[in-house]
PDB file of C-alpha atoms and ligand atoms in Angstrom:
ATOM      1  CA  MET A   9       0.000   0.000   0.000  1.00  0.00           C
ATOM      2  CA  TYR A  10       1.499   3.330  -1.169  1.00  0.00           C
ATOM      3  CA  LYS A  11       4.916   1.768  -1.823  1.00  0.00           C
ATOM      4  CA  THR A  12       5.429   3.717  -5.053  1.00  0.00           C
ATOM      5  CA  GLU A  13       3.020   6.624  -4.639  1.00  0.00           C
ATOM      6  CA  PRO A  14       2.538   9.486  -2.186  1.00  0.00           C
ATOM      7  CA  ILE A  15      -0.725  10.111  -0.344  1.00  0.00           C
ATOM      8  CA  PHE A  16      -2.218  13.163  -2.101  1.00  0.00           C
ATOM      9  CA  LEU A  17      -4.634  15.230   0.006  1.00  0.00           C
ATOM     10  CA  GLN A  18      -7.589  17.459  -0.840  1.00  0.00           C
ATOM     11  CA  PRO A  19      -7.533  20.848   0.990  1.00  0.00           C
ATOM     12  CA  VAL A  20     -10.469  21.802   3.231  1.00  0.00           C
ATOM     13  CA  LEU A  21     -11.409  25.469   2.683  1.00  0.00           C
ATOM     14  CA  GLN A  22     -12.687  27.459   5.673  1.00  0.00           C
ATOM     15  CA  GLU A  23     -14.548  30.786   5.621  1.00  0.00           C
ATOM     16  CA  ARG A  24     -13.321  33.429   8.061  1.00  0.00           C
ATOM     17  CA  ILE A  25     -14.445  37.047   8.525  1.00  0.00           C
ATOM     18  CA  TRP A  26     -10.856  38.193   7.946  1.00  0.00           C
ATOM     19  CA  GLY A  27     -10.336  35.967   4.886  1.00  0.00           C
ATOM     20  CA  GLY A  28     -10.076  36.923   1.222  1.00  0.00           C
ATOM     21  CA  GLU A  29      -9.814  35.409  -2.257  1.00  0.00           C
ATOM     22  CA  LYS A  30      -6.103  34.627  -2.592  1.00  0.00           C
ATOM     23  CA  LEU A  31      -6.619  30.926  -1.915  1.00  0.00           C
ATOM     24  CA  HIS A  32      -8.378  31.008  -5.276  1.00  0.00           C
ATOM     25  CA  THR A  33      -6.360  33.628  -7.145  1.00  0.00           C
ATOM     26  CA  GLU A  34      -2.944  32.365  -5.961  1.00  0.00           C
ATOM     27  CA  PHE A  35      -3.586  28.680  -5.279  1.00  0.00           C
ATOM     28  CA  HIS A  36      -6.542  27.935  -7.619  1.00  0.00           C
ATOM     29  CA  TYR A  37      -8.647  26.274  -4.936  1.00  0.00           C
ATOM     30  CA  GLU A  38     -12.430  26.410  -5.196  1.00  0.00           C
ATOM     31  CA  ILE A  39     -13.375  28.821  -2.418  1.00  0.00           C
ATOM     32  CA  PRO A  40     -16.787  28.971  -0.721  1.00  0.00           C
ATOM     33  CA  SER A  41     -16.871  32.811  -0.618  1.00  0.00           C
ATOM     34  CA  ALA A  42     -14.808  36.017  -0.935  1.00  0.00           C
ATOM     35  CA  HIS A  43     -14.039  35.652   2.786  1.00  0.00           C
ATOM     36  CA  THR A  44     -12.081  32.414   2.691  1.00  0.00           C
ATOM     37  CA  GLY A  45      -9.361  32.515   5.316  1.00  0.00           C
ATOM     38  CA  GLU A  46      -7.895  29.053   5.640  1.00  0.00           C
ATOM     39  CA  ALA A  47      -7.088  25.985   3.573  1.00  0.00           C
ATOM     40  CA  TRP A  48      -6.410  23.025   5.851  1.00  0.00           C
ATOM     41  CA  VAL A  49      -4.099  21.197   3.506  1.00  0.00           C
ATOM     42  CA  ILE A  50      -2.682  18.356   5.620  1.00  0.00           C
ATOM     43  CA  SER A  51      -5.167  17.712   8.388  1.00  0.00           C
ATOM     44  CA  ALA A  52      -6.523  14.849  10.462  1.00  0.00           C
ATOM     45  CA  HIS A  53      -8.273  17.282  12.804  1.00  0.00           C
ATOM     46  CA  PRO A  54     -12.029  16.637  13.263  1.00  0.00           C
ATOM     47  CA  ASN A  55     -12.798  20.311  12.448  1.00  0.00           C
ATOM     48  CA  GLY A  56     -11.485  19.889   8.879  1.00  0.00           C
ATOM     49  CA  PRO A  57     -10.047  16.496   7.942  1.00  0.00           C
ATOM     50  CA  SER A  58      -8.226  16.062   4.599  1.00  0.00           C
ATOM     51  CA  ILE A  59      -9.634  13.515   2.160  1.00  0.00           C
ATOM     52  CA  ILE A  60      -7.160  11.179   0.426  1.00  0.00           C
ATOM     53  CA  LYS A  61      -7.271  11.619  -3.373  1.00  0.00           C
ATOM     54  CA  ASN A  62      -5.494   8.511  -4.702  1.00  0.00           C
ATOM     55  CA  GLY A  63      -4.611   4.870  -4.147  1.00  0.00           C
ATOM     56  CA  PRO A  64      -6.355   2.201  -2.088  1.00  0.00           C
ATOM     57  CA  LEU A  65      -7.498   4.707   0.567  1.00  0.00           C
ATOM     58  CA  ALA A  66      -9.004   7.231  -1.907  1.00  0.00           C
ATOM     59  CA  GLY A  67     -12.061   8.872  -0.346  1.00  0.00           C
ATOM     60  CA  LYS A  68     -11.022   8.106   3.209  1.00  0.00           C
ATOM     61  CA  THR A  69      -9.756  10.771   5.597  1.00  0.00           C
ATOM     62  CA  LEU A  70      -6.201  11.162   6.792  1.00  0.00           C
ATOM     63  CA  ALA A  71      -7.560  10.443  10.297  1.00  0.00           C
ATOM     64  CA  ASP A  72      -8.925   7.069   9.022  1.00  0.00           C
ATOM     65  CA  ALA A  73      -5.557   6.216   7.494  1.00  0.00           C
ATOM     66  CA  TRP A  74      -3.764   7.114  10.732  1.00  0.00           C
ATOM     67  CA  LYS A  75      -6.126   4.934  12.745  1.00  0.00           C
ATOM     68  CA  GLU A  76      -6.437   1.957  10.407  1.00  0.00           C
ATOM     69  CA  GLN A  77      -3.162   1.883   8.437  1.00  0.00           C
ATOM     70  CA  GLY A  78      -0.591   2.849  11.058  1.00  0.00           C
ATOM     71  CA  GLU A  79       2.200   1.155   9.061  1.00  0.00           C
ATOM     72  CA  LEU A  80       2.036   4.092   6.600  1.00  0.00           C
ATOM     73  CA  PHE A  81       3.343   6.306   9.419  1.00  0.00           C
ATOM     74  CA  ASN A  82       5.534   3.727  11.180  1.00  0.00           C
ATOM     75  CA  LYS A  83       3.069   3.948  14.039  1.00  0.00           C
ATOM     76  CA  ALA A  84       2.856   1.127  16.557  1.00  0.00           C
ATOM     77  CA  SER A  85      -0.699  -0.262  16.658  1.00  0.00           C
ATOM     78  CA  SER A  86      -0.738   0.301  20.413  1.00  0.00           C
ATOM     79  CA  ASN A  87      -0.199   4.048  19.881  1.00  0.00           C
ATOM     80  CA  GLU A  88      -3.617   5.631  20.454  1.00  0.00           C
ATOM     81  CA  GLU A  89      -2.471   9.219  20.033  1.00  0.00           C
ATOM     82  CA  GLU A  90      -4.096  11.449  17.432  1.00  0.00           C
ATOM     83  CA  TYR A  91      -2.295  12.463  14.238  1.00  0.00           C
ATOM     84  CA  PRO A  92       0.112  15.059  15.641  1.00  0.00           C
ATOM     85  CA  LEU A  93       0.462  17.789  12.990  1.00  0.00           C
ATOM     86  CA  LEU A  94      -1.673  20.151  10.941  1.00  0.00           C
ATOM     87  CA  VAL A  95      -0.654  22.249   7.921  1.00  0.00           C
ATOM     88  CA  LYS A  96      -2.710  25.233   6.741  1.00  0.00           C
ATOM     89  CA  ILE A  97      -2.430  28.094   4.281  1.00  0.00           C
ATOM     90  CA  LEU A  98      -3.933  31.337   5.588  1.00  0.00           C
ATOM     91  CA  ASP A  99      -4.986  34.390   3.575  1.00  0.00           C
ATOM     92  CA  ALA A 100      -5.332  37.397   5.867  1.00  0.00           C
ATOM     93  CA  ALA A 101      -7.260  40.016   3.877  1.00  0.00           C
ATOM     94  CA  ASP A 102      -7.812  41.753   7.231  1.00  0.00           C
ATOM     95  CA  ASP A 103      -6.036  41.622  10.618  1.00  0.00           C
ATOM     96  CA  LEU A 104      -6.639  38.428  12.589  1.00  0.00           C
ATOM     97  CA  SER A 105      -7.543  38.822  16.236  1.00  0.00           C
ATOM     98  CA  VAL A 106      -4.662  38.859  18.721  1.00  0.00           C
ATOM     99  CA  GLN A 107      -4.491  35.453  20.336  1.00  0.00           C
ATOM    100  CA  VAL A 108      -2.506  32.924  22.332  1.00  0.00           C
ATOM    101  CA  HIS A 109      -2.561  29.116  22.553  1.00  0.00           C
ATOM    102  CA  PRO A 110      -2.013  26.853  25.580  1.00  0.00           C
ATOM    103  CA  ASN A 111       0.670  24.179  25.911  1.00  0.00           C
ATOM    104  CA  ASP A 112      -0.088  20.425  25.996  1.00  0.00           C
ATOM    105  CA  GLN A 113      -0.483  20.271  29.766  1.00  0.00           C
ATOM    106  CA  PHE A 114      -2.998  23.134  29.924  1.00  0.00           C
ATOM    107  CA  ALA A 115      -4.891  21.788  26.873  1.00  0.00           C
ATOM    108  CA  ARG A 116      -5.239  18.376  28.522  1.00  0.00           C
ATOM    109  CA  GLU A 117      -6.080  19.558  32.020  1.00  0.00           C
ATOM    110  CA  VAL A 118      -8.374  22.476  31.202  1.00  0.00           C
ATOM    111  CA  GLU A 119      -9.758  21.746  27.707  1.00  0.00           C
ATOM    112  CA  GLY A 120      -9.708  17.945  27.668  1.00  0.00           C
ATOM    113  CA  VAL A 121      -8.006  17.765  24.251  1.00  0.00           C
ATOM    114  CA  PRO A 122      -4.729  15.965  23.509  1.00  0.00           C
ATOM    115  CA  TYR A 123      -2.574  18.802  22.164  1.00  0.00           C
ATOM    116  CA  GLY A 124      -1.769  22.423  22.893  1.00  0.00           C
ATOM    117  CA  LYS A 125      -0.589  24.510  20.003  1.00  0.00           C
ATOM    118  CA  THR A 126       2.909  25.440  19.025  1.00  0.00           C
ATOM    119  CA  GLU A 127       2.918  26.761  15.466  1.00  0.00           C
ATOM    120  CA  CYS A 128       5.221  28.309  12.892  1.00  0.00           C
ATOM    121  CA  TRP A 129       4.704  30.382   9.773  1.00  0.00           C
ATOM    122  CA  TYR A 130       6.428  30.576   6.439  1.00  0.00           C
ATOM    123  CA  VAL A 131       5.443  33.845   4.758  1.00  0.00           C
ATOM    124  CA  VAL A 132       4.368  32.973   1.194  1.00  0.00           C
ATOM    125  CA  SER A 133       3.529  36.562   0.268  1.00  0.00           C
ATOM    126  CA  ALA A 134       3.166  39.883   2.039  1.00  0.00           C
ATOM    127  CA  GLU A 135       2.039  43.302   0.906  1.00  0.00           C
ATOM    128  CA  GLU A 136       4.431  46.231   1.322  1.00  0.00           C
ATOM    129  CA  GLY A 137       4.679  47.187   5.013  1.00  0.00           C
ATOM    130  CA  ALA A 138       2.686  44.166   6.277  1.00  0.00           C
ATOM    131  CA  GLU A 139       3.020  43.527  10.015  1.00  0.00           C
ATOM    132  CA  LEU A 140       2.527  40.724  12.518  1.00  0.00           C
ATOM    133  CA  VAL A 141       2.046  40.766  16.264  1.00  0.00           C
ATOM    134  CA  LEU A 142       4.595  38.541  18.002  1.00  0.00           C
ATOM    135  CA  GLY A 143       4.977  38.792  21.776  1.00  0.00           C
ATOM    136  CA  HIS A 144       4.364  41.667  24.185  1.00  0.00           C
ATOM    137  CA  HIS A 145       6.215  44.224  26.317  1.00  0.00           C
ATOM    138  CA  ALA A 146       4.827  43.428  29.797  1.00  0.00           C
ATOM    139  CA  LYS A 147       7.410  42.483  32.425  1.00  0.00           C
ATOM    140  CA  THR A 148       5.094  40.671  34.836  1.00  0.00           C
ATOM    141  CA  GLN A 149       1.772  38.823  34.726  1.00  0.00           C
ATOM    142  CA  GLU A 150       0.203  41.703  36.725  1.00  0.00           C
ATOM    143  CA  GLU A 151       1.429  44.273  34.238  1.00  0.00           C
ATOM    144  CA  LEU A 152       0.098  42.135  31.371  1.00  0.00           C
ATOM    145  CA  ALA A 153      -3.333  41.882  33.022  1.00  0.00           C
ATOM    146  CA  GLN A 154      -3.400  45.598  33.825  1.00  0.00           C
ATOM    147  CA  MET A 155      -2.407  46.762  30.328  1.00  0.00           C
ATOM    148  CA  ALA A 156      -4.924  44.373  28.747  1.00  0.00           C
ATOM    149  CA  GLU A 157      -7.741  45.526  31.022  1.00  0.00           C
ATOM    150  CA  GLN A 158      -6.939  49.188  30.345  1.00  0.00           C
ATOM    151  CA  GLY A 159      -6.743  48.568  26.613  1.00  0.00           C
ATOM    152  CA  GLU A 160      -3.154  49.805  26.232  1.00  0.00           C
ATOM    153  CA  TRP A 161      -2.670  47.632  23.169  1.00  0.00           C
ATOM    154  CA  ASP A 162      -0.272  49.885  21.286  1.00  0.00           C
ATOM    155  CA  GLN A 163       2.154  49.847  24.225  1.00  0.00           C
ATOM    156  CA  LEU A 164       1.594  46.179  25.049  1.00  0.00           C
ATOM    157  CA  LEU A 165       1.823  44.413  21.689  1.00  0.00           C
ATOM    158  CA  ARG A 166       5.107  43.855  19.921  1.00  0.00           C
ATOM    159  CA  ARG A 167       4.830  44.330  16.165  1.00  0.00           C
ATOM    160  CA  ILE A 168       7.251  43.158  13.486  1.00  0.00           C
ATOM    161  CA  LYS A 169       7.345  43.750   9.746  1.00  0.00           C
ATOM    162  CA  VAL A 170       7.551  40.726   7.451  1.00  0.00           C
ATOM    163  CA  LYS A 171       8.164  39.956   3.792  1.00  0.00           C
ATOM    164  CA  ALA A 172       7.837  36.875   1.571  1.00  0.00           C
ATOM    165  CA  GLY A 173      10.274  34.129   2.610  1.00  0.00           C
ATOM    166  CA  ASP A 174      10.388  35.105   6.304  1.00  0.00           C
ATOM    167  CA  PHE A 175       9.913  32.406   8.915  1.00  0.00           C
ATOM    168  CA  VAL A 176       8.261  32.971  12.307  1.00  0.00           C
ATOM    169  CA  TYR A 177       8.310  30.438  15.131  1.00  0.00           C
ATOM    170  CA  VAL A 178       5.410  30.773  17.588  1.00  0.00           C
ATOM    171  CA  PRO A 179       5.708  28.475  20.629  1.00  0.00           C
ATOM    172  CA  SER A 180       2.579  27.976  22.763  1.00  0.00           C
ATOM    173  CA  GLY A 181       2.203  30.876  25.212  1.00  0.00           C
ATOM    174  CA  THR A 182       3.284  33.493  22.615  1.00  0.00           C
ATOM    175  CA  ILE A 183       0.778  36.299  21.970  1.00  0.00           C
ATOM    176  CA  HIS A 184       0.445  36.645  18.197  1.00  0.00           C
ATOM    177  CA  ALA A 185      -1.613  37.856  15.276  1.00  0.00           C
ATOM    178  CA  ILE A 186      -1.257  37.635  11.529  1.00  0.00           C
ATOM    179  CA  GLY A 187      -1.713  41.049   9.944  1.00  0.00           C
ATOM    180  CA  LYS A 188      -3.608  42.197   6.891  1.00  0.00           C
ATOM    181  CA  GLY A 189      -2.055  41.451   3.498  1.00  0.00           C
ATOM    182  CA  ILE A 190      -0.124  38.345   4.526  1.00  0.00           C
ATOM    183  CA  VAL A 191      -0.389  34.801   3.158  1.00  0.00           C
ATOM    184  CA  ILE A 192       1.345  32.177   5.257  1.00  0.00           C
ATOM    185  CA  LEU A 193       1.825  28.445   5.317  1.00  0.00           C
ATOM    186  CA  GLU A 194       1.429  27.332   8.904  1.00  0.00           C
ATOM    187  CA  THR A 195       2.817  24.104  10.366  1.00  0.00           C
ATOM    188  CA  GLN A 196       1.402  23.411  13.809  1.00  0.00           C
ATOM    189  CA  GLN A 197       0.406  20.838  16.363  1.00  0.00           C
ATOM    190  CA  SER A 198      -2.997  19.357  15.498  1.00  0.00           C
ATOM    191  CA  SER A 199      -5.031  21.565  17.832  1.00  0.00           C
ATOM    192  CA  ASP A 200      -7.777  24.153  17.508  1.00  0.00           C
ATOM    193  CA  ILE A 201      -7.656  25.769  20.962  1.00  0.00           C
ATOM    194  CA  THR A 202      -7.362  29.553  20.699  1.00  0.00           C
ATOM    195  CA  TYR A 203      -7.723  32.210  23.394  1.00  0.00           C
ATOM    196  CA  ARG A 204      -8.604  35.581  21.925  1.00  0.00           C
ATOM    197  CA  VAL A 205      -6.810  38.480  23.625  1.00  0.00           C
ATOM    198  CA  TYR A 206      -7.970  41.454  21.558  1.00  0.00           C
ATOM    199  CA  ASP A 207     -10.048  41.946  18.428  1.00  0.00           C
ATOM    200  CA  TYR A 208      -9.441  45.664  17.680  1.00  0.00           C
ATOM    201  CA  ASP A 209     -12.911  46.351  19.146  1.00  0.00           C
ATOM    202  CA  ARG A 210     -14.448  45.217  15.858  1.00  0.00           C
ATOM    203  CA  THR A 211     -18.174  44.505  15.676  1.00  0.00           C
ATOM    204  CA  ASP A 212     -20.211  42.278  13.366  1.00  0.00           C
ATOM    205  CA  ALA A 213     -23.290  43.314  11.358  1.00  0.00           C
ATOM    206  CA  GLU A 214     -25.413  43.103  14.530  1.00  0.00           C
ATOM    207  CA  GLY A 215     -23.006  45.329  16.463  1.00  0.00           C
ATOM    208  CA  ASN A 216     -21.625  42.484  18.576  1.00  0.00           C
ATOM    209  CA  LYS A 217     -17.950  42.116  19.421  1.00  0.00           C
ATOM    210  CA  ARG A 218     -16.288  38.706  19.244  1.00  0.00           C
ATOM    211  CA  GLU A 219     -15.841  36.926  22.521  1.00  0.00           C
ATOM    212  CA  LEU A 220     -12.510  37.423  24.309  1.00  0.00           C
ATOM    213  CA  HIS A 221     -10.821  34.981  26.698  1.00  0.00           C
ATOM    214  CA  LEU A 222      -8.661  37.355  28.727  1.00  0.00           C
ATOM    215  CA  GLU A 223      -8.364  35.342  31.915  1.00  0.00           C
ATOM    216  CA  ARG A 224      -7.133  32.171  30.202  1.00  0.00           C
ATOM    217  CA  SER A 225      -4.970  34.205  27.833  1.00  0.00           C
ATOM    218  CA  ILE A 226      -3.141  35.778  30.757  1.00  0.00           C
ATOM    219  CA  GLN A 227      -2.801  32.385  32.464  1.00  0.00           C
ATOM    220  CA  VAL A 228      -1.085  30.747  29.479  1.00  0.00           C
ATOM    221  CA  THR A 229       1.015  33.672  28.189  1.00  0.00           C
ATOM    222  CA  THR A 230       4.783  33.489  28.650  1.00  0.00           C
ATOM    223  CA  VAL A 231       5.903  36.540  30.683  1.00  0.00           C
ATOM    224  CA  PRO A 232       8.189  38.255  29.919  1.00  0.00           C
ATOM    225  CA  HIS A 233       8.119  37.491  26.186  1.00  0.00           C
ATOM    226  CA  GLN A 234      11.092  35.469  25.031  1.00  0.00           C
ATOM    227  CA  ASP A 235      12.234  35.540  21.452  1.00  0.00           C
ATOM    228  CA  ALA A 236      12.775  31.953  20.358  1.00  0.00           C
ATOM    229  CA  ILE A 237      16.270  31.313  19.077  1.00  0.00           C
ATOM    230  CA  VAL A 238      16.029  29.376  15.847  1.00  0.00           C
ATOM    231  CA  GLU A 239      19.193  28.047  14.276  1.00  0.00           C
ATOM    232  CA  GLN A 240      18.849  27.526  10.532  1.00  0.00           C
ATOM    233  CA  THR A 241      21.164  25.280   8.538  1.00  0.00           C
ATOM    234  CA  GLU A 242      21.490  24.639   4.793  1.00  0.00           C
ATOM    235  CA  THR A 243      22.180  21.350   3.016  1.00  0.00           C
ATOM    236  CA  VAL A 244      22.624  20.907  -0.734  1.00  0.00           C
ATOM    237  CA  ILE A 245      21.216  17.699  -2.270  1.00  0.00           C
ATOM    238  CA  GLY A 246      21.826  17.662  -6.045  1.00  0.00           C
ATOM    239  CA  ASP A 247      19.992  20.719  -7.403  1.00  0.00           C
ATOM    240  CA  LEU A 248      17.960  21.117  -4.224  1.00  0.00           C
ATOM    241  CA  VAL A 249      18.842  23.478  -1.378  1.00  0.00           C
ATOM    242  CA  GLU A 250      17.314  22.355   1.896  1.00  0.00           C
ATOM    243  CA  LYS A 251      17.065  25.016   4.590  1.00  0.00           C
ATOM    244  CA  LYS A 252      16.080  23.752   8.021  1.00  0.00           C
ATOM    245  CA  LEU A 253      13.747  26.441   9.392  1.00  0.00           C
ATOM    246  CA  VAL A 254      13.164  24.983  12.848  1.00  0.00           C
ATOM    247  CA  GLU A 255      13.812  21.755  14.707  1.00  0.00           C
ATOM    248  CA  GLU A 256      11.999  21.476  18.021  1.00  0.00           C
ATOM    249  CA  GLN A 257       9.985  19.191  20.287  1.00  0.00           C
ATOM    250  CA  TYR A 258       6.916  18.807  18.053  1.00  0.00           C
ATOM    251  CA  PHE A 259       8.128  19.246  14.495  1.00  0.00           C
ATOM    252  CA  THR A 260      11.019  19.924  12.166  1.00  0.00           C
ATOM    253  CA  VAL A 261      10.254  22.179   9.197  1.00  0.00           C
ATOM    254  CA  TYR A 262      12.310  22.771   6.051  1.00  0.00           C
ATOM    255  CA  HIS A 263      12.186  25.001   3.000  1.00  0.00           C
ATOM    256  CA  TRP A 264      13.283  23.250  -0.183  1.00  0.00           C
ATOM    257  CA  ASN A 265      14.342  25.173  -3.253  1.00  0.00           C
ATOM    258  CA  LEU A 266      14.553  22.873  -6.292  1.00  0.00           C
ATOM    259  CA  ASN A 267      16.192  24.079  -9.478  1.00  0.00           C
ATOM    260  CA  GLY A 268      16.895  20.943 -11.520  1.00  0.00           C
ATOM    261  CA  LYS A 269      17.101  17.392 -10.248  1.00  0.00           C
ATOM    262  CA  ALA A 270      17.572  15.824  -6.826  1.00  0.00           C
ATOM    263  CA  SER A 271      17.594  12.233  -5.580  1.00  0.00           C
ATOM    264  CA  LEU A 272      16.399  11.900  -2.013  1.00  0.00           C
ATOM    265  CA  ASP A 273      15.904   9.207   0.588  1.00  0.00           C
ATOM    266  CA  MET A 274      12.888   8.966   2.874  1.00  0.00           C
ATOM    267  CA  THR A 275      14.291   8.190   6.301  1.00  0.00           C
ATOM    268  CA  LYS A 276      11.482   9.576   8.496  1.00  0.00           C
ATOM    269  CA  ASP A 277       8.303   7.947   9.839  1.00  0.00           C
ATOM    270  CA  PHE A 278       6.424  10.089   7.305  1.00  0.00           C
ATOM    271  CA  LEU A 279       7.042  13.378   5.520  1.00  0.00           C
ATOM    272  CA  GLN A 280       4.512  16.175   4.918  1.00  0.00           C
ATOM    273  CA  VAL A 281       5.171  18.048   1.669  1.00  0.00           C
ATOM    274  CA  SER A 282       3.531  21.233   0.331  1.00  0.00           C
ATOM    275  CA  VAL A 283       4.433  22.780  -3.027  1.00  0.00           C
ATOM    276  CA  ILE A 284       4.306  26.561  -2.531  1.00  0.00           C
ATOM    277  CA  ASP A 285       5.674  27.673  -5.884  1.00  0.00           C
ATOM    278  CA  GLY A 286       6.506  26.296  -9.344  1.00  0.00           C
ATOM    279  CA  ARG A 287       6.071  22.779 -10.627  1.00  0.00           C
ATOM    280  CA  ALA A 288       8.009  19.528 -10.605  1.00  0.00           C
ATOM    281  CA  THR A 289       7.913  15.814 -11.304  1.00  0.00           C
ATOM    282  CA  LEU A 290       8.068  13.436  -8.363  1.00  0.00           C
ATOM    283  CA  THR A 291       9.324   9.935  -9.217  1.00  0.00           C
ATOM    284  CA  ILE A 292       9.045   6.943  -6.898  1.00  0.00           C
ATOM    285  CA  GLY A 293      10.141   3.629  -8.437  1.00  0.00           C
ATOM    286  CA  ASP A 294       8.530   3.438 -11.892  1.00  0.00           C
ATOM    287  CA  ASN A 295       5.801   5.957 -11.041  1.00  0.00           C
ATOM    288  CA  SER A 296       5.949   9.666 -11.843  1.00  0.00           C
ATOM    289  CA  PHE A 297       3.593  12.391 -10.627  1.00  0.00           C
ATOM    290  CA  GLU A 298       3.229  15.995 -11.786  1.00  0.00           C
ATOM    291  CA  ILE A 299       3.067  18.320  -8.800  1.00  0.00           C
ATOM    292  CA  GLU A 300       2.627  22.098  -8.684  1.00  0.00           C
ATOM    293  CA  LYS A 301       1.981  25.063  -6.421  1.00  0.00           C
ATOM    294  CA  GLY A 302      -0.947  24.093  -4.199  1.00  0.00           C
ATOM    295  CA  THR A 303      -0.261  20.326  -4.221  1.00  0.00           C
ATOM    296  CA  HIS A 304       0.071  18.685  -0.792  1.00  0.00           C
ATOM    297  CA  PHE A 305       1.008  15.108   0.007  1.00  0.00           C
ATOM    298  CA  ILE A 306       2.495  12.749   2.543  1.00  0.00           C
ATOM    299  CA  LEU A 307       5.385  10.447   1.736  1.00  0.00           C
ATOM    300  CA  PRO A 308       4.615   7.340   3.801  1.00  0.00           C
ATOM    301  CA  TYR A 309       7.028   5.213   5.797  1.00  0.00           C
ATOM    302  CA  GLY A 310       9.383   2.889   3.911  1.00  0.00           C
ATOM    303  CA  ILE A 311       9.054   4.535   0.526  1.00  0.00           C
ATOM    304  CA  GLY A 312      12.856   4.587   0.175  1.00  0.00           C
ATOM    305  CA  GLY A 313      14.463   6.572  -2.632  1.00  0.00           C
ATOM    306  CA  TYR A 314      12.596   9.134  -4.728  1.00  0.00           C
ATOM    307  CA  SER A 315      13.516  11.989  -6.994  1.00  0.00           C
ATOM    308  CA  LEU A 316      12.329  15.463  -7.858  1.00  0.00           C
ATOM    309  CA  TYR A 317      12.849  17.271 -11.134  1.00  0.00           C
ATOM    310  CA  GLY A 318      11.740  20.798 -11.954  1.00  0.00           C
ATOM    311  CA  LYS A 319      11.727  24.317 -10.574  1.00  0.00           C
ATOM    312  CA  ALA A 320       9.711  24.570  -7.387  1.00  0.00           C
ATOM    313  CA  GLU A 321       9.669  25.555  -3.727  1.00  0.00           C
ATOM    314  CA  PHE A 322       8.356  23.350  -0.956  1.00  0.00           C
ATOM    315  CA  ILE A 323       7.646  23.456   2.748  1.00  0.00           C
ATOM    316  CA  VAL A 324       8.370  20.036   4.232  1.00  0.00           C
ATOM    317  CA  SER A 325       7.886  18.791   7.783  1.00  0.00           C
ATOM    318  CA  HIS A 326       7.998  15.756  10.040  1.00  0.00           C
ATOM    319  CA  VAL A 327       7.581  14.946  13.699  1.00  0.00           C
TER     320      VAL A 327
HETATM  321 ZN1   ZN B   4      -2.305  30.878  16.350  1.00  0.00          ZN
END
């Protein structure tokens, strides 16, 4: 099963009030409306599970495959844990609310779900001057609570400018927000627990503000903010340059830049691959597959050698 083919996945498109149309105009996905914010492209999460497009499991979800065909992921049958990772592409046509996610322990004890949420972003595109929120300036928990209650957001929130190709690592407990005009590919723990800190006092058509979760936000926020130190290394494999963006407890993420041909070896339990630009041919054994910007797949366990030919960029990750 899947010895000479990858597991191709169908993205799940999600409407969001801050979303736009770039998931259609840039990635050619069918979008449900002009406010489409997220494509869940490699997902076994119950809120948006990917459907397998090819092979013996076509039509099943990635969650089914994880549960029933653990050998594809080198998973021991006794391992009852949920699929650990989730990959999304986000189109922020407007600012996202300022938020923070809990760690595993808090998620388990307080929310009764298996995973907290550490995430990271590769900036696919960004308009001139686009900004993110990453961290805060409070020195103590009390100061954080006080500034939040008094609405001193400009003084509290730490803003950074970003451009295409930037990488941002967001461990659980980091206050963050994706700003208007940014498209990112996000690799994260498979979790959907979000505490909203601030929503720019925006109201919906009925004049209602979105719910905030200040108390829990303050409980889970790392104080003072610490900038994560991320060491990036580069490896050249044939005509492919592999840049390791982050290697940490939950995931390792790479950027691959292919300009020609590369022969690779699959040595991980499974590999998540997203094509973010260009097109290429993937060859495994006697089988070849055309892949292009917007294609997402998993290389299953034991696939051995494979090759890539073309001009393309990828974001690749594994546990
Ligand atoms: Zn987040």
